[in-house]
mmCIF file of C-alpha atoms in Angstrom:
data_model
loop_
_atom_site.group_PDB
_atom_site.id
_atom_site.type_symbol
_atom_site.label_atom_id
_atom_site.label_comp_id
_atom_site.label_asym_id
_atom_site.label_seq_id
_atom_site.Cartn_x
_atom_site.Cartn_y
_atom_site.Cartn_z
ATOM 1 C CA UNK J 1 -34.013 -13.380 -130.651
ATOM 2 C CA UNK J 2 -36.923 -12.273 -128.356
ATOM 3 C CA UNK J 3 -34.391 -10.789 -126.015
ATOM 4 C CA UNK J 4 -32.883 -8.500 -128.772
ATOM 5 C CA UNK J 5 -29.960 -10.617 -129.924
ATOM 6 C CA UNK J 6 -29.803 -11.105 -133.599
ATOM 7 C CA UNK J 7 -26.986 -13.759 -133.741
ATOM 8 C CA UNK J 8 -26.882 -16.804 -131.617
ATOM 9 C CA UNK J 9 -23.726 -18.888 -130.945
ATOM 10 C CA UNK J 10 -23.872 -22.289 -129.085
ATOM 11 C CA UNK J 11 -21.101 -24.162 -127.331
ATOM 12 C CA UNK J 12 -21.663 -27.746 -126.327
ATOM 13 C CA UNK J 13 -19.202 -30.334 -124.667
ATOM 14 C CA UNK J 14 -19.576 -34.111 -124.709
ATOM 15 C CA UNK J 15 -23.311 -34.936 -124.678
ATOM 16 C CA UNK J 16 -23.884 -31.237 -124.777
ATOM 17 C CA UNK J 17 -22.058 -31.210 -128.053
ATOM 18 C CA UNK J 18 -24.424 -33.876 -129.486
ATOM 19 C CA UNK J 19 -27.530 -32.010 -128.047
ATOM 20 C CA UNK J 20 -26.251 -28.732 -129.750
ATOM 21 C CA UNK J 21 -26.162 -30.638 -133.148
ATOM 22 C CA UNK J 22 -29.497 -32.249 -132.434
ATOM 23 C CA UNK J 23 -31.144 -28.902 -131.610
ATOM 24 C CA UNK J 24 -29.628 -26.997 -134.339
ATOM 25 C CA UNK J 25 -31.935 -24.654 -136.365
ATOM 26 C CA UNK J 26 -31.427 -21.643 -138.694
ATOM 27 C CA UNK J 27 -31.395 -19.233 -135.779
ATOM 28 C CA UNK J 28 -28.087 -20.610 -134.624
ATOM 29 C CA UNK J 29 -25.379 -18.538 -136.404
ATOM 30 C CA UNK J 30 -22.324 -20.342 -135.069
ATOM 31 C CA UNK J 31 -21.524 -23.481 -133.331
ATOM 32 C CA UNK J 32 -18.445 -24.884 -131.205
ATOM 33 C CA UNK J 33 -18.638 -28.481 -130.118
ATOM 34 C CA UNK J 34 -15.919 -29.815 -127.748
ATOM 35 C CA UNK J 35 -15.484 -33.611 -127.855
ATOM 36 C CA UNK J 36 -19.176 -34.155 -128.964
ATOM 37 C CA UNK J 37 -20.717 -37.642 -128.655
ATOM 38 C CA UNK J 38 -21.633 -38.161 -132.265
ATOM 39 C CA UNK J 39 -22.007 -41.851 -132.184
ATOM 40 C CA UNK J 40 -23.699 -42.246 -128.672
ATOM 41 C CA UNK J 41 -23.448 -46.111 -128.581
ATOM 42 C CA UNK J 42 -19.725 -45.882 -129.244
ATOM 43 C CA UNK J 43 -19.005 -43.585 -126.379
ATOM 44 C CA UNK J 44 -17.964 -45.053 -123.137
ATOM 45 C CA UNK J 45 -21.353 -44.846 -121.664
ATOM 46 C CA UNK J 46 -22.856 -46.344 -124.795
ATOM 47 C CA UNK J 47 -20.400 -49.272 -124.820
ATOM 48 C CA UNK J 48 -21.331 -49.809 -121.105
ATOM 49 C CA UNK J 49 -25.084 -49.804 -121.980
ATOM 50 C CA UNK J 50 -24.456 -52.279 -124.874
ATOM 51 C CA UNK J 51 -22.542 -54.624 -122.452
ATOM 52 C CA UNK J 52 -25.199 -54.492 -119.770
ATOM 53 C CA UNK J 53 -28.284 -54.519 -122.021
ATOM 54 C CA UNK J 54 -29.791 -57.605 -120.565
ATOM 55 C CA UNK J 55 -29.449 -56.356 -116.964
ATOM 56 C CA UNK J 56 -31.065 -52.921 -118.048
ATOM 57 C CA UNK J 57 -34.063 -54.859 -119.802
ATOM 58 C CA UNK J 58 -34.391 -57.008 -116.681
ATOM 59 C CA UNK J 59 -34.301 -54.469 -113.976
ATOM 60 C CA UNK J 60 -35.318 -51.462 -116.034
ATOM 61 C CA UNK J 61 -32.078 -49.681 -115.029
ATOM 62 C CA UNK J 62 -28.493 -50.107 -114.003
ATOM 63 C CA UNK J 63 -25.892 -48.017 -112.028
ATOM 64 C CA UNK J 64 -22.764 -46.997 -113.726
ATOM 65 C CA UNK J 65 -19.783 -46.212 -111.541
ATOM 66 C CA UNK J 66 -16.818 -44.504 -113.098
ATOM 67 C CA UNK J 67 -13.273 -44.858 -111.900
ATOM 68 C CA UNK J 68 -13.334 -41.463 -110.190
ATOM 69 C CA UNK J 69 -16.240 -42.403 -107.960
ATOM 70 C CA UNK J 70 -19.183 -40.764 -109.800
ATOM 71 C CA UNK J 71 -22.308 -43.160 -109.960
ATOM 72 C CA UNK J 72 -24.861 -42.694 -112.836
ATOM 73 C CA UNK J 73 -28.379 -44.110 -113.059
ATOM 74 C CA UNK J 74 -29.089 -45.529 -116.585
ATOM 75 C CA UNK J 75 -32.657 -46.336 -117.139
ATOM 76 C CA UNK J 76 -34.348 -48.216 -119.911
ATOM 77 C CA UNK J 77 -35.643 -45.012 -121.521
ATOM 78 C CA UNK J 78 -32.186 -43.401 -121.749
ATOM 79 C CA UNK J 79 -30.665 -46.803 -123.172
ATOM 80 C CA UNK J 80 -33.386 -46.825 -125.874
ATOM 81 C CA UNK J 81 -32.886 -43.106 -126.703
ATOM 82 C CA UNK J 82 -29.259 -43.576 -127.159
ATOM 83 C CA UNK J 83 -29.915 -46.279 -129.555
ATOM 84 C CA UNK J 84 -32.353 -44.315 -131.566
ATOM 85 C CA UNK J 85 -30.685 -40.801 -131.576
ATOM 86 C CA UNK J 86 -28.026 -40.061 -134.147
ATOM 87 C CA UNK J 87 -26.247 -36.880 -133.758
ATOM 88 C CA UNK J 88 -23.807 -37.588 -136.544
ATOM 89 C CA UNK J 89 -26.695 -37.587 -138.982
ATOM 90 C CA UNK J 90 -27.619 -33.915 -138.137
ATOM 91 C CA UNK J 91 -24.268 -32.672 -139.051
ATOM 92 C CA UNK J 92 -25.113 -32.676 -142.700
ATOM 93 C CA UNK J 93 -27.951 -30.250 -142.165
ATOM 94 C CA UNK J 94 -25.967 -27.640 -140.105
ATOM 95 C CA UNK J 95 -25.464 -24.496 -142.123
ATOM 96 C CA UNK J 96 -23.424 -22.399 -139.894
ATOM 97 C CA UNK J 97 -19.760 -22.113 -139.156
ATOM 98 C CA UNK J 98 -18.768 -25.089 -136.915
ATOM 99 C CA UNK J 99 -15.755 -25.558 -134.728
ATOM 100 C CA UNK J 100 -14.840 -29.048 -133.483
ATOM 101 C CA UNK J 101 -12.466 -29.236 -130.654
ATOM 102 C CA UNK J 102 -11.081 -32.550 -129.100
ATOM 103 C CA UNK J 103 -8.193 -34.238 -127.499
ATOM 104 C CA UNK J 104 -6.203 -37.077 -129.070
ATOM 105 C CA UNK J 105 -6.126 -39.106 -125.728
ATOM 106 C CA UNK J 106 -10.053 -39.030 -125.294
ATOM 107 C CA UNK J 107 -11.135 -42.629 -123.930
ATOM 108 C CA UNK J 108 -14.799 -41.515 -123.799
ATOM 109 C CA UNK J 109 -15.433 -39.909 -127.190
ATOM 110 C CA UNK J 110 -13.092 -41.135 -129.915
ATOM 111 C CA UNK J 111 -11.189 -38.326 -131.643
ATOM 112 C CA UNK J 112 -11.609 -40.339 -134.919
ATOM 113 C CA UNK J 113 -15.382 -40.016 -134.547
ATOM 114 C CA UNK J 114 -14.935 -36.339 -134.033
ATOM 115 C CA UNK J 115 -12.814 -36.156 -137.207
ATOM 116 C CA UNK J 116 -15.606 -37.966 -139.172
ATOM 117 C CA UNK J 117 -17.936 -35.247 -137.913
ATOM 118 C CA UNK J 118 -15.726 -32.514 -139.103
ATOM 119 C CA UNK J 119 -15.340 -34.183 -142.545
ATOM 120 C CA UNK J 120 -19.196 -34.377 -142.797
ATOM 121 C CA UNK J 121 -19.705 -30.825 -141.804
ATOM 122 C CA UNK J 122 -20.272 -28.114 -144.480
ATOM 123 C CA UNK J 123 -17.898 -25.065 -144.631
ATOM 124 C CA UNK J 124 -16.821 -23.042 -142.866
ATOM 125 C CA UNK J 125 -15.495 -25.478 -140.352
ATOM 126 C CA UNK J 126 -12.332 -26.012 -138.327
ATOM 127 C CA UNK J 127 -10.915 -29.079 -136.399
ATOM 128 C CA UNK J 128 -8.578 -28.552 -133.505
ATOM 129 C CA UNK J 129 -7.116 -31.722 -131.811
ATOM 130 C CA UNK J 130 -5.320 -30.954 -128.650
ATOM 131 C CA UNK J 131 -2.322 -33.313 -128.225
ATOM 132 C CA UNK J 132 -2.398 -35.442 -125.027
ATOM 133 C CA UNK J 133 -5.755 -34.101 -123.969
ATOM 134 C CA UNK J 134 -8.404 -36.577 -122.686
ATOM 135 C CA UNK J 135 -12.195 -36.060 -122.274
ATOM 136 C CA UNK J 136 -13.148 -32.824 -120.434
ATOM 137 C CA UNK J 137 -9.435 -31.850 -120.828
ATOM 138 C CA UNK J 138 -8.315 -34.503 -118.286
ATOM 139 C CA UNK J 139 -4.974 -36.144 -118.233
ATOM 140 C CA UNK J 140 -4.599 -39.886 -117.597
ATOM 141 C CA UNK J 141 -5.093 -39.385 -113.816
ATOM 142 C CA UNK J 142 -8.375 -37.637 -114.218
ATOM 143 C CA UNK J 143 -7.123 -34.205 -113.427
ATOM 144 C CA UNK J 144 -8.345 -31.359 -115.628
ATOM 145 C CA UNK J 145 -5.358 -29.549 -117.268
ATOM 146 C CA UNK J 146 -6.147 -25.862 -117.330
ATOM 147 C CA UNK J 147 -3.837 -25.327 -120.243
ATOM 148 C CA UNK J 148 -5.747 -27.586 -122.491
ATOM 149 C CA UNK J 149 -9.011 -26.045 -121.373
ATOM 150 C CA UNK J 150 -7.606 -22.592 -122.060
ATOM 151 C CA UNK J 151 -6.581 -23.652 -125.607
ATOM 152 C CA UNK J 152 -10.195 -24.810 -126.168
ATOM 153 C CA UNK J 153 -11.669 -21.625 -124.862
ATOM 154 C CA UNK J 154 -9.139 -19.345 -126.894
ATOM 155 C CA UNK J 155 -10.027 -21.321 -130.106
ATOM 156 C CA UNK J 156 -13.765 -20.878 -129.374
ATOM 157 C CA UNK J 157 -13.542 -17.217 -128.626
ATOM 158 C CA UNK J 158 -11.445 -16.682 -131.804
ATOM 159 C CA UNK J 159 -14.089 -18.727 -133.946
ATOM 160 C CA UNK J 160 -16.957 -16.781 -132.481
ATOM 161 C CA UNK J 161 -15.110 -13.579 -132.918
ATOM 162 C CA UNK J 162 -14.454 -14.352 -136.574
ATOM 163 C CA UNK J 163 -17.986 -15.858 -137.434
ATOM 164 C CA UNK J 164 -20.397 -14.428 -135.053
ATOM 165 C CA UNK J 165 -19.543 -11.103 -133.489
ATOM 166 C CA UNK J 166 -18.367 -9.132 -136.614
ATOM 167 C CA UNK J 167 -20.888 -10.288 -139.170
#
């Protein structure tokens, strides 16, 4: 608002979707969350932390390597924060139009969790489930499918056009 904008829209994906909800305040006029991690300890990374809880406590950290080669450092502070933070609980306090977009083949953030978030949200709200889409719009081989990504972008642009731009 200090920059001269009177309506703010926020888009967050995955952990960014959770952060968008956690950071929500009345200045935000419209939200779009893509495959948001609403139950952090039930995401793929959260399940990994639970499975390796003793190692994290013993060494203060652990490295997580995903099947596509990326390595992530998970420290004790992150593991503790993920146990404490509850993005799902923030949904009930969101008072702006909220769009939820996810894929039905997401192995990292369950589409059932996103549906629960949608059900808990206040109106106006919309849920879009993209058939066959995995996390970050990837297929089962880990390749981003531009068509799925374009669908999410189009839904988000339409949502913002309806609820943000022309109010």
